[in-house]
PDB file of C-alpha atoms in Angstrom:
ATOM      1  CA  MET A   1      15.578   4.923   3.949  1.00 40.00           C
ATOM      2  CA  SER A   2      15.049   1.408   5.331  1.00 41.00           C
ATOM      3  CA  VAL A   3      13.145  -0.357   8.230  1.00 43.00           C
ATOM      4  CA  ILE A   4      15.213  -2.783  10.204  1.00 42.00           C
ATOM      5  CA  TRP A   5      13.416  -4.669  12.985  1.00 42.00           C
ATOM      6  CA  ASP A   6      15.997  -6.865  15.204  1.00 39.00           C
ATOM      7  CA  ALA A   7      15.549  -9.993  16.995  1.00 36.00           C
ATOM      8  CA  LYS A   8      14.025  -8.045  19.997  1.00 40.00           C
ATOM      9  CA  GLY A   9      11.485  -6.320  17.914  1.00 42.00           C
ATOM     10  CA  SER A  10      13.167  -2.999  17.962  1.00 42.00           C
ATOM     11  CA  PHE A  11      12.346  -0.690  15.174  1.00 41.00           C
ATOM     12  CA  LYS A  12      15.028   1.578  13.606  1.00 44.00           C
ATOM     13  CA  ILE A  13      14.939   3.856  10.396  1.00 42.00           C
ATOM     14  CA  PHE A  14      18.412   3.983   8.452  1.00 41.00           C
ATOM     15  CA  ASP A  15      18.738   6.901   5.951  1.00 43.00           C
ATOM     16  CA  ASP A  16      22.025   5.656   4.614  1.00 40.00           C
ATOM     17  CA  MET A  17      20.855   2.067   3.633  1.00 38.00           C
ATOM     18  CA  PRO A  18      19.598   1.321   0.131  1.00 37.00           C
ATOM     19  CA  PRO A  19      15.910   0.393   0.332  1.00 39.00           C
ATOM     20  CA  ARG A  20      16.335  -3.079  -1.274  1.00 36.00           C
ATOM     21  CA  ILE A  21      17.919  -4.381   2.001  1.00 31.00           C
ATOM     22  CA  ALA A  22      15.160  -3.667   4.237  1.00 39.00           C
ATOM     23  CA  GLN A  23      14.568  -6.589   6.478  1.00 43.00           C
ATOM     24  CA  ILE A  24      12.441  -8.035   9.261  1.00 43.00           C
ATOM     25  CA  ARG A  25      12.795 -10.718  11.997  1.00 48.00           C
ATOM     26  CA  LEU A  26       9.240 -11.642  12.907  1.00 57.00           C
ATOM     27  CA  VAL A  27       8.215 -11.267  16.613  1.00 64.00           C
ATOM     28  CA  SER A  28       5.191 -13.594  15.796  1.00 70.00           C
ATOM     29  CA  SER A  29       4.422 -15.796  12.780  1.00 75.00           C
ATOM     30  CA  HIS A  30       2.045 -18.624  11.655  1.00 83.00           C
ATOM     31  CA  PRO A  31       2.618 -21.060   8.811  1.00 81.00           C
ATOM     32  CA  GLN A  32      -0.863 -19.785   7.179  1.00 84.00           C
ATOM     33  CA  VAL A  33       0.246 -16.092   7.570  1.00 90.00           C
ATOM     34  CA  TYR A  34       2.176 -14.384   4.464  1.00 85.00           C
ATOM     35  CA  ALA A  35       5.587 -13.323   5.880  1.00 86.00           C
ATOM     36  CA  PRO A  36       7.041 -10.089   4.606  1.00 88.00           C
ATOM     37  CA  CYS A  37       8.830 -10.258   1.335  1.00 87.00           C
ATOM     38  CA  ASP A  38       9.993  -8.120  -1.466  1.00 90.00           C
ATOM     39  CA  ASP A  39       6.468  -6.579  -2.045  1.00 93.00           C
ATOM     40  CA  SER A  40       6.034  -5.760   1.648  1.00 93.00           C
ATOM     41  CA  TYR A  41       9.295  -4.041   1.867  1.00 92.00           C
ATOM     42  CA  ALA A  42       8.483  -2.048  -1.282  1.00 94.00           C
ATOM     43  CA  LEU A  43       5.231  -0.913   0.289  1.00 96.00           C
ATOM     44  CA  VAL A  44       7.112   0.140   3.434  1.00 94.00           C
ATOM     45  CA  ASP A  45       9.960   1.946   1.523  1.00 94.00           C
ATOM     46  CA  ALA A  46       7.154   3.924  -0.294  1.00 96.00           C
ATOM     47  CA  LEU A  47       5.823   4.948   2.918  1.00 96.00           C
ATOM     48  CA  LEU A  48       9.311   5.785   4.358  1.00 93.00           C
ATOM     49  CA  ALA A  49       9.842   7.970   1.001  1.00 95.00           C
ATOM     50  CA  ASP A  50       6.901   9.735   1.966  1.00 96.00           C
ATOM     51  CA  ARG A  51       7.515  10.058   5.592  1.00 94.00           C
ATOM     52  CA  LYS A  52       7.728  13.836   5.881  1.00 94.00           C
ATOM     53  CA  LYS A  53       4.780  14.218   3.776  1.00 96.00           C
ATOM     54  CA  LEU A  54       2.735  11.611   5.721  1.00 95.00           C
ATOM     55  CA  ILE A  55       3.643  13.379   9.025  1.00 94.00           C
ATOM     56  CA  ASP A  56       2.701  16.767   7.391  1.00 94.00           C
ATOM     57  CA  HIS A  57      -0.532  15.268   6.197  1.00 96.00           C
ATOM     58  CA  HIS A  58      -1.797  14.954   9.714  1.00 95.00           C
ATOM     59  CA  PRO A  59      -4.012  11.950   9.050  1.00 97.00           C
ATOM     60  CA  THR A  60      -6.844  11.153  11.565  1.00 96.00           C
ATOM     61  CA  ILE A  61      -7.625   7.667  10.277  1.00 98.00           C
ATOM     62  CA  CYS A  62      -5.194   5.341   8.747  1.00 98.00           C
ATOM     63  CA  MET A  63      -6.005   1.787   7.370  1.00 98.00           C
ATOM     64  CA  GLU A  64      -4.269  -1.277   5.829  1.00 98.00           C
ATOM     65  CA  VAL A  65      -6.459  -3.896   3.947  1.00 97.00           C
ATOM     66  CA  GLY A  66      -4.801  -7.151   4.138  1.00 94.00           C
ATOM     67  CA  SER A  67      -2.591  -6.834   7.069  1.00 95.00           C
ATOM     68  CA  GLY A  68      -0.843 -10.244   7.028  1.00 93.00           C
ATOM     69  CA  SER A  69       1.994 -10.247   9.516  1.00 92.00           C
ATOM     70  CA  GLY A  70       1.260  -6.583  10.623  1.00 94.00           C
ATOM     71  CA  TYR A  71       4.734  -5.352   9.171  1.00 93.00           C
ATOM     72  CA  VAL A  72       3.186  -2.537   7.120  1.00 95.00           C
ATOM     73  CA  ILE A  73       0.554  -1.252   9.437  1.00 95.00           C
ATOM     74  CA  THR A  74       3.167  -1.342  12.305  1.00 93.00           C
ATOM     75  CA  SER A  75       5.600   0.556  10.189  1.00 93.00           C
ATOM     76  CA  LEU A  76       3.065   3.090   9.369  1.00 95.00           C
ATOM     77  CA  ALA A  77       2.006   3.609  12.986  1.00 93.00           C
ATOM     78  CA  LEU A  78       5.634   3.824  13.980  1.00 91.00           C
ATOM     79  CA  ILE A  79       6.360   6.558  11.229  1.00 92.00           C
ATOM     80  CA  LEU A  80       3.287   8.592  12.555  1.00 93.00           C
ATOM     81  CA  LYS A  81       3.935   7.905  16.342  1.00 87.00           C
ATOM     82  CA  SER A  82       5.558  11.305  16.894  1.00 75.00           C
ATOM     83  CA  GLU A  83       2.246  12.993  15.794  1.00 68.00           C
ATOM     84  CA  SER A  84       0.941  14.937  18.885  1.00 65.00           C
ATOM     85  CA  ASN A  85      -2.542  13.698  17.889  1.00 76.00           C
ATOM     86  CA  SER A  86      -1.732  10.076  16.854  1.00 85.00           C
ATOM     87  CA  PRO A  87      -4.235   8.838  14.101  1.00 95.00           C
ATOM     88  CA  HIS A  88      -6.571   6.078  14.847  1.00 97.00           C
ATOM     89  CA  PHE A  89      -5.498   2.888  12.917  1.00 98.00           C
ATOM     90  CA  PHE A  90      -7.611   0.030  11.467  1.00 98.00           C
ATOM     91  CA  ALA A  91      -6.122  -3.266   9.897  1.00 98.00           C
ATOM     92  CA  THR A  92      -8.224  -5.937   8.213  1.00 97.00           C
ATOM     93  CA  ASP A  93      -7.637  -9.375   6.843  1.00 94.00           C
ATOM     94  CA  VAL A  94      -9.629 -12.215   5.646  1.00 92.00           C
ATOM     95  CA  ASN A  95      -7.302 -14.675   7.477  1.00 91.00           C
ATOM     96  CA  PRO A  96      -8.069 -15.021  11.360  1.00 93.00           C
ATOM     97  CA  HIS A  97      -4.477 -16.083  11.992  1.00 92.00           C
ATOM     98  CA  ALA A  98      -3.174 -13.037  10.345  1.00 93.00           C
ATOM     99  CA  THR A  99      -5.498 -10.910  12.692  1.00 94.00           C
ATOM    100  CA  LEU A 100      -3.679 -12.565  15.671  1.00 93.00           C
ATOM    101  CA  VAL A 101      -0.097 -12.139  14.126  1.00 93.00           C
ATOM    102  CA  THR A 102      -0.862  -8.536  13.440  1.00 94.00           C
ATOM    103  CA  ARG A 103      -1.896  -7.966  16.906  1.00 94.00           C
ATOM    104  CA  ASP A 104       1.204  -9.338  18.298  1.00 92.00           C
ATOM    105  CA  THR A 105       3.504  -7.302  16.007  1.00 92.00           C
ATOM    106  CA  LEU A 106       1.737  -4.167  16.963  1.00 91.00           C
ATOM    107  CA  GLU A 107       1.812  -4.793  20.633  1.00 90.00           C
ATOM    108  CA  ALA A 108       5.479  -5.878  20.551  1.00 88.00           C
ATOM    109  CA  HIS A 109       6.223  -2.371  19.223  1.00 86.00           C
ATOM    110  CA  GLU A 110       3.822  -0.570  21.464  1.00 88.00           C
ATOM    111  CA  VAL A 111       1.417   0.610  19.014  1.00 91.00           C
ATOM    112  CA  HIS A 112      -2.378   0.024  18.366  1.00 95.00           C
ATOM    113  CA  ALA A 113      -4.836  -0.631  15.649  1.00 97.00           C
ATOM    114  CA  GLU A 114      -8.399  -1.728  15.743  1.00 97.00           C
ATOM    115  CA  LEU A 115      -8.346  -5.212  13.988  1.00 98.00           C
ATOM    116  CA  LEU A 116     -11.125  -6.923  12.102  1.00 97.00           C
ATOM    117  CA  THR A 117     -10.990 -10.331  10.460  1.00 96.00           C
ATOM    118  CA  THR A 118     -13.313  -9.479   7.423  1.00 95.00           C
ATOM    119  CA  ASN A 119     -13.333  -9.672   3.602  1.00 93.00           C
ATOM    120  CA  ILE A 120     -11.476  -6.369   2.467  1.00 94.00           C
ATOM    121  CA  THR A 121     -13.363  -3.859   4.589  1.00 96.00           C
ATOM    122  CA  SER A 122     -16.843  -5.515   5.074  1.00 95.00           C
ATOM    123  CA  GLY A 123     -18.608  -3.997   7.963  1.00 94.00           C
ATOM    124  CA  LEU A 124     -16.720  -0.706   7.934  1.00 96.00           C
ATOM    125  CA  GLU A 125     -18.065   0.827   4.629  1.00 94.00           C
ATOM    126  CA  LYS A 126     -20.703   2.915   6.397  1.00 95.00           C
ATOM    127  CA  ARG A 127     -18.697   3.612   9.710  1.00 95.00           C
ATOM    128  CA  LEU A 128     -15.662   4.949   7.732  1.00 97.00           C
ATOM    129  CA  ALA A 129     -17.217   6.319   4.763  1.00 98.00           C
ATOM    130  CA  GLY A 130     -15.173   9.334   3.539  1.00 97.00           C
ATOM    131  CA  MET A 131     -13.023   9.289   6.751  1.00 98.00           C
ATOM    132  CA  VAL A 132      -9.756   7.402   5.934  1.00 98.00           C
ATOM    133  CA  ASP A 133      -6.935   9.754   5.278  1.00 98.00           C
ATOM    134  CA  VAL A 134      -4.245   7.038   4.450  1.00 98.00           C
ATOM    135  CA  MET A 135      -4.966   3.590   3.085  1.00 98.00           C
ATOM    136  CA  VAL A 136      -2.177   1.147   2.422  1.00 98.00           C
ATOM    137  CA  VAL A 137      -2.731  -2.214   0.478  1.00 98.00           C
ATOM    138  CA  ASN A 138      -0.662  -4.964  -0.715  1.00 96.00           C
ATOM    139  CA  PRO A 139      -3.437  -7.025  -2.495  1.00 95.00           C
ATOM    140  CA  PRO A 140      -3.338 -10.687  -3.777  1.00 93.00           C
ATOM    141  CA  TYR A 141      -1.910  -9.662  -7.079  1.00 90.00           C
ATOM    142  CA  VAL A 142      -0.647 -13.056  -8.533  1.00 89.00           C
ATOM    143  CA  PRO A 143      -2.230 -14.219 -11.695  1.00 87.00           C
ATOM    144  CA  THR A 144      -3.856 -17.582 -10.744  1.00 86.00           C
ATOM    145  CA  PRO A 145      -7.015 -19.651 -11.709  1.00 83.00           C
ATOM    146  CA  GLU A 146     -10.231 -17.988 -10.671  1.00 82.00           C
ATOM    147  CA  GLU A 147     -10.958 -20.927  -8.229  1.00 77.00           C
ATOM    148  CA  GLU A 148      -8.016 -20.158  -5.969  1.00 82.00           C
ATOM    149  CA  VAL A 149      -9.232 -16.499  -5.220  1.00 83.00           C
ATOM    150  CA  GLY A 150     -10.694 -16.124  -1.795  1.00 72.00           C
ATOM    151  CA  ASN A 151      -9.997 -19.694  -0.574  1.00 70.00           C
ATOM    152  CA  GLY A 152      -8.730 -18.488   2.853  1.00 67.00           C
ATOM    153  CA  GLY A 153      -5.523 -19.406   4.609  1.00 69.00           C
ATOM    154  CA  LEU A 154      -2.034 -18.505   2.952  1.00 77.00           C
ATOM    155  CA  SER A 155      -3.259 -18.618  -0.631  1.00 76.00           C
ATOM    156  CA  ALA A 156      -5.526 -15.758   0.033  1.00 79.00           C
ATOM    157  CA  ALA A 157      -2.516 -13.470   0.459  1.00 82.00           C
ATOM    158  CA  TRP A 158      -1.661 -13.835  -3.321  1.00 76.00           C
ATOM    159  CA  ALA A 159      -4.120 -15.657  -5.425  1.00 81.00           C
ATOM    160  CA  GLY A 160      -5.445 -12.962  -7.652  1.00 85.00           C
ATOM    161  CA  GLY A 161      -7.368 -14.679 -10.580  1.00 88.00           C
ATOM    162  CA  GLU A 162      -6.997 -13.619 -14.172  1.00 87.00           C
ATOM    163  CA  ASN A 163      -4.390 -11.090 -14.715  1.00 90.00           C
ATOM    164  CA  GLY A 164      -4.151 -10.955 -10.845  1.00 91.00           C
ATOM    165  CA  ARG A 165      -7.153  -8.299 -10.762  1.00 94.00           C
ATOM    166  CA  ALA A 166      -9.900 -10.365  -9.162  1.00 93.00           C
ATOM    167  CA  VAL A 167      -9.311  -8.774  -5.580  1.00 94.00           C
ATOM    168  CA  ILE A 168      -7.786  -5.629  -6.793  1.00 96.00           C
ATOM    169  CA  ASP A 169     -10.851  -4.585  -8.979  1.00 96.00           C
ATOM    170  CA  LYS A 170     -13.018  -5.123  -5.773  1.00 95.00           C
ATOM    171  CA  ILE A 171     -10.647  -3.114  -3.417  1.00 97.00           C
ATOM    172  CA  LEU A 172     -10.599   0.085  -5.810  1.00 97.00           C
ATOM    173  CA  PRO A 173     -14.162   1.173  -5.421  1.00 97.00           C
ATOM    174  CA  VAL A 174     -14.071   0.233  -1.645  1.00 97.00           C
ATOM    175  CA  ALA A 175     -11.046   2.668  -1.352  1.00 98.00           C
ATOM    176  CA  ASP A 176     -13.001   5.316  -3.428  1.00 98.00           C
ATOM    177  CA  ASN A 177     -16.035   5.014  -0.721  1.00 97.00           C
ATOM    178  CA  LEU A 178     -13.710   5.111   2.209  1.00 98.00           C
ATOM    179  CA  LEU A 179     -10.940   7.702   1.359  1.00 98.00           C
ATOM    180  CA  SER A 180     -11.608  11.449   2.567  1.00 98.00           C
ATOM    181  CA  GLU A 181     -11.328  14.345   0.551  1.00 97.00           C
ATOM    182  CA  LYS A 182      -7.717  14.572   1.491  1.00 97.00           C
ATOM    183  CA  GLY A 183      -7.247  10.725   1.381  1.00 98.00           C
ATOM    184  CA  TRP A 184      -4.155   9.021   0.036  1.00 98.00           C
ATOM    185  CA  LEU A 185      -4.076   5.389  -1.174  1.00 98.00           C
ATOM    186  CA  TYR A 186      -0.815   3.484  -1.423  1.00 98.00           C
ATOM    187  CA  MET A 187      -1.208   0.414  -3.424  1.00 98.00           C
ATOM    188  CA  LEU A 188       1.073  -2.239  -4.758  1.00 97.00           C
ATOM    189  CA  PHE A 189       0.801  -3.785  -8.166  1.00 97.00           C
ATOM    190  CA  LEU A 190       2.642  -6.209 -10.454  1.00 93.00           C
ATOM    191  CA  ALA A 191       3.369  -5.123 -14.071  1.00 91.00           C
ATOM    192  CA  ALA A 192       1.131  -7.996 -15.136  1.00 91.00           C
ATOM    193  CA  ASN A 193      -1.921  -6.394 -13.292  1.00 95.00           C
ATOM    194  CA  ASP A 194      -1.641  -3.556 -15.990  1.00 94.00           C
ATOM    195  CA  PRO A 195      -1.103  -0.679 -13.471  1.00 94.00           C
ATOM    196  CA  LEU A 196      -1.305   1.762 -16.339  1.00 94.00           C
ATOM    197  CA  GLN A 197      -5.020   0.769 -16.948  1.00 94.00           C
ATOM    198  CA  ILE A 198      -5.527   1.040 -13.126  1.00 96.00           C
ATOM    199  CA  CYS A 199      -4.320   4.502 -13.127  1.00 96.00           C
ATOM    200  CA  LEU A 200      -6.609   5.566 -15.978  1.00 95.00           C
ATOM    201  CA  GLU A 201      -9.541   4.025 -14.302  1.00 95.00           C
ATOM    202  CA  MET A 202      -8.633   6.017 -11.144  1.00 96.00           C
ATOM    203  CA  ARG A 203      -8.520   9.155 -13.201  1.00 95.00           C
ATOM    204  CA  ASP A 204     -11.998   8.562 -14.469  1.00 95.00           C
ATOM    205  CA  ARG A 205     -12.999   8.421 -10.675  1.00 95.00           C
ATOM    206  CA  GLY A 206     -11.114  11.799 -10.111  1.00 96.00           C
ATOM    207  CA  TYR A 207      -7.863  10.718  -8.780  1.00 96.00           C
ATOM    208  CA  GLY A 208      -4.403  11.729  -9.559  1.00 96.00           C
ATOM    209  CA  SER A 209      -1.491   9.276  -9.268  1.00 96.00           C
ATOM    210  CA  LYS A 210       2.208   8.821  -9.187  1.00 96.00           C
ATOM    211  CA  ILE A 211       4.847   5.814  -8.594  1.00 96.00           C
ATOM    212  CA  VAL A 212       6.514   6.099  -5.431  1.00 96.00           C
ATOM    213  CA  VAL A 213       8.576   2.965  -5.651  1.00 95.00           C
ATOM    214  CA  GLN A 214       9.515   0.898  -8.688  1.00 93.00           C
ATOM    215  CA  ARG A 215      11.313  -2.385  -8.221  1.00 91.00           C
ATOM    216  CA  SER A 216      12.365  -5.252 -10.300  1.00 87.00           C
ATOM    217  CA  THR A 217      13.236  -8.620  -8.580  1.00 81.00           C
ATOM    218  CA  GLU A 218      14.264 -11.969 -10.073  1.00 80.00           C
ATOM    219  CA  GLU A 219      10.642 -12.966 -10.428  1.00 78.00           C
ATOM    220  CA  GLU A 220       8.490  -9.752 -10.918  1.00 84.00           C
ATOM    221  CA  THR A 221       8.443  -5.956 -11.488  1.00 90.00           C
ATOM    222  CA  LEU A 222       6.573  -4.140  -8.689  1.00 94.00           C
ATOM    223  CA  HIS A 223       5.047  -0.641  -8.532  1.00 95.00           C
ATOM    224  CA  VAL A 224       3.865   1.252  -5.332  1.00 97.00           C
ATOM    225  CA  ILE A 225       1.474   3.731  -6.832  1.00 97.00           C
ATOM    226  CA  LYS A 226      -0.053   6.733  -4.689  1.00 98.00           C
ATOM    227  CA  PHE A 227      -3.412   7.938  -5.671  1.00 98.00           C
ATOM    228  CA  TRP A 228      -5.015  10.958  -4.226  1.00 97.00           C
ATOM    229  CA  ARG A 229      -8.208  12.993  -4.956  1.00 95.00           C
ATOM    230  CA  GLU A 230      -8.225  15.949  -7.316  1.00 90.00           C
ATOM    231  CA  SER A 231     -10.610  18.830  -7.694  1.00 72.00           C
ATOM    232  CA  GLU A 232     -10.946  21.962  -9.903  1.00 44.00           C
ATOM    233  CA  ASN A 233      -9.373  24.095  -7.057  1.00 39.00           C
ATOM    234  CA  GLN A 234      -6.958  21.560  -5.836  1.00 48.00           C
ATOM    235  CA  MET A 235      -3.208  21.653  -6.413  1.00 44.00           C
ATOM    236  CA  GLU A 236      -1.654  18.415  -7.683  1.00 43.00           C
ATOM    237  CA  GLY A 237       1.145  19.154  -5.277  1.00 47.00           C
ATOM    238  CA  SER A 238      -1.315  19.049  -2.350  1.00 56.00           C
ATOM    239  CA  GLU A 239      -0.434  15.401  -1.798  1.00 67.00           C
ATOM    240  CA  GLY A 240       3.082  16.748  -0.825  1.00 45.00           C
ATOM    241  CA  GLY A 241       4.688  18.613  -3.775  1.00 41.00           C
ATOM    242  CA  SER A 242       4.184  22.027  -5.123  1.00 35.00           C
ATOM    243  CA  THR A 243       3.144  21.559  -8.870  1.00 38.00           C
ATOM    244  CA  PRO A 244       0.043  23.325  -9.831  1.00 39.00           C
ATOM    245  CA  LYS A 245      -2.923  21.240 -11.187  1.00 44.00           C
ATOM    246  CA  SER A 246      -2.097  22.671 -14.619  1.00 42.00           C
ATOM    247  CA  GLY A 247       0.993  20.843 -14.589  1.00 44.00           C
ATOM    248  CA  SER A 248      -0.606  17.405 -13.878  1.00 53.00           C
ATOM    249  CA  GLN A 249      -0.349  16.451 -17.712  1.00 55.00           C
ATOM    250  CA  LYS A 250       3.362  16.135 -17.265  1.00 51.00           C
ATOM    251  CA  GLY A 251       2.693  13.872 -14.441  1.00 52.00           C
ATOM    252  CA  TRP A 252       0.445  11.641 -16.405  1.00 53.00           C
ATOM    253  CA  ASN A 253       3.100  11.660 -19.318  1.00 57.00           C
ATOM    254  CA  TYR A 254       5.669  10.553 -16.928  1.00 53.00           C
ATOM    255  CA  ILE A 255       3.585   7.713 -15.382  1.00 58.00           C
ATOM    256  CA  PHE A 256       2.314   6.618 -18.951  1.00 56.00           C
ATOM    257  CA  SER A 257       5.953   6.471 -20.161  1.00 56.00           C
ATOM    258  CA  GLN A 258       7.170   4.479 -17.150  1.00 58.00           C
ATOM    259  CA  LEU A 259       4.359   1.967 -16.952  1.00 58.00           C
ATOM    260  CA  SER A 260       3.952   1.478 -20.671  1.00 49.00           C
ATOM    261  CA  ARG A 261       7.731   0.657 -21.170  1.00 47.00           C
ATOM    262  CA  LEU A 262       7.773  -1.730 -18.167  1.00 47.00           C
ATOM    263  CA  THR A 263       4.716  -3.363 -19.431  1.00 45.00           C
ATOM    264  CA  PHE A 264       5.883  -3.697 -22.971  1.00 38.00           C
ATOM    265  CA  ARG A 265       9.174  -4.959 -21.723  1.00 40.00           C
ATOM    266  CA  GLU A 266       7.555  -7.983 -19.623  1.00 42.00           C
ATOM    267  CA  THR A 267       5.158  -8.821 -22.457  1.00 36.00           C
ATOM    268  CA  ARG A 268       8.025  -9.154 -24.872  1.00 34.00           C
ATOM    269  CA  GLN A 269       9.757 -11.472 -22.495  1.00 35.00           C
TER     270      GLN A 269
END
């Protein structure tokens, strides 16, 4: 399934199109705002792959951290638009230009989100603690010198510091605080970010995880990983499947094998 936005800003989902050809023509843009690229498309393709699960999930509050052009939050809002009780959407970005472009993109597609120009979710931690049912994040993941992190403007969209983890490591505990008991986190990682270690850290916080989309481009290997809370009485499949929690070790074995192999391959190159 792929998302195509035409020149008039119309939104369509095509079941018969390979996900890698997802395209977008912006209804609004700014030279200091990150335009959708392979990573954005991969994240939306992950949401489309989970489309039925997302609809059946009946989220009340959805959020994107780092909305950029608004491509991802608008796509999520359109996926869930058919819900009788439409969720309330939030989108944050540290770049004020991104907030304006996101607003234009949402308005062009007749969907709405509460927009905040803020660092990660600053100002929302108490208000939304334990309430977010779906969170999507395309973080700054590119390994860069630490001094480039958080400088604002366009570079804030990709500068991730050492191993690309400077911002990622700040977002994960925030997500843990905001996600509800049934909350899902869809987050994109570069292989250089060591997503296997991230999955292990999230497991220590009580989360299950799985790769929803895995994609190699000419420059990078991308993973969109979904995280959900696990409990003693919860089924691993409650995030959308039907596998009992006792089968979760098989899921971990799979994710370990996939991420370990890809990480080793990149290191050897």
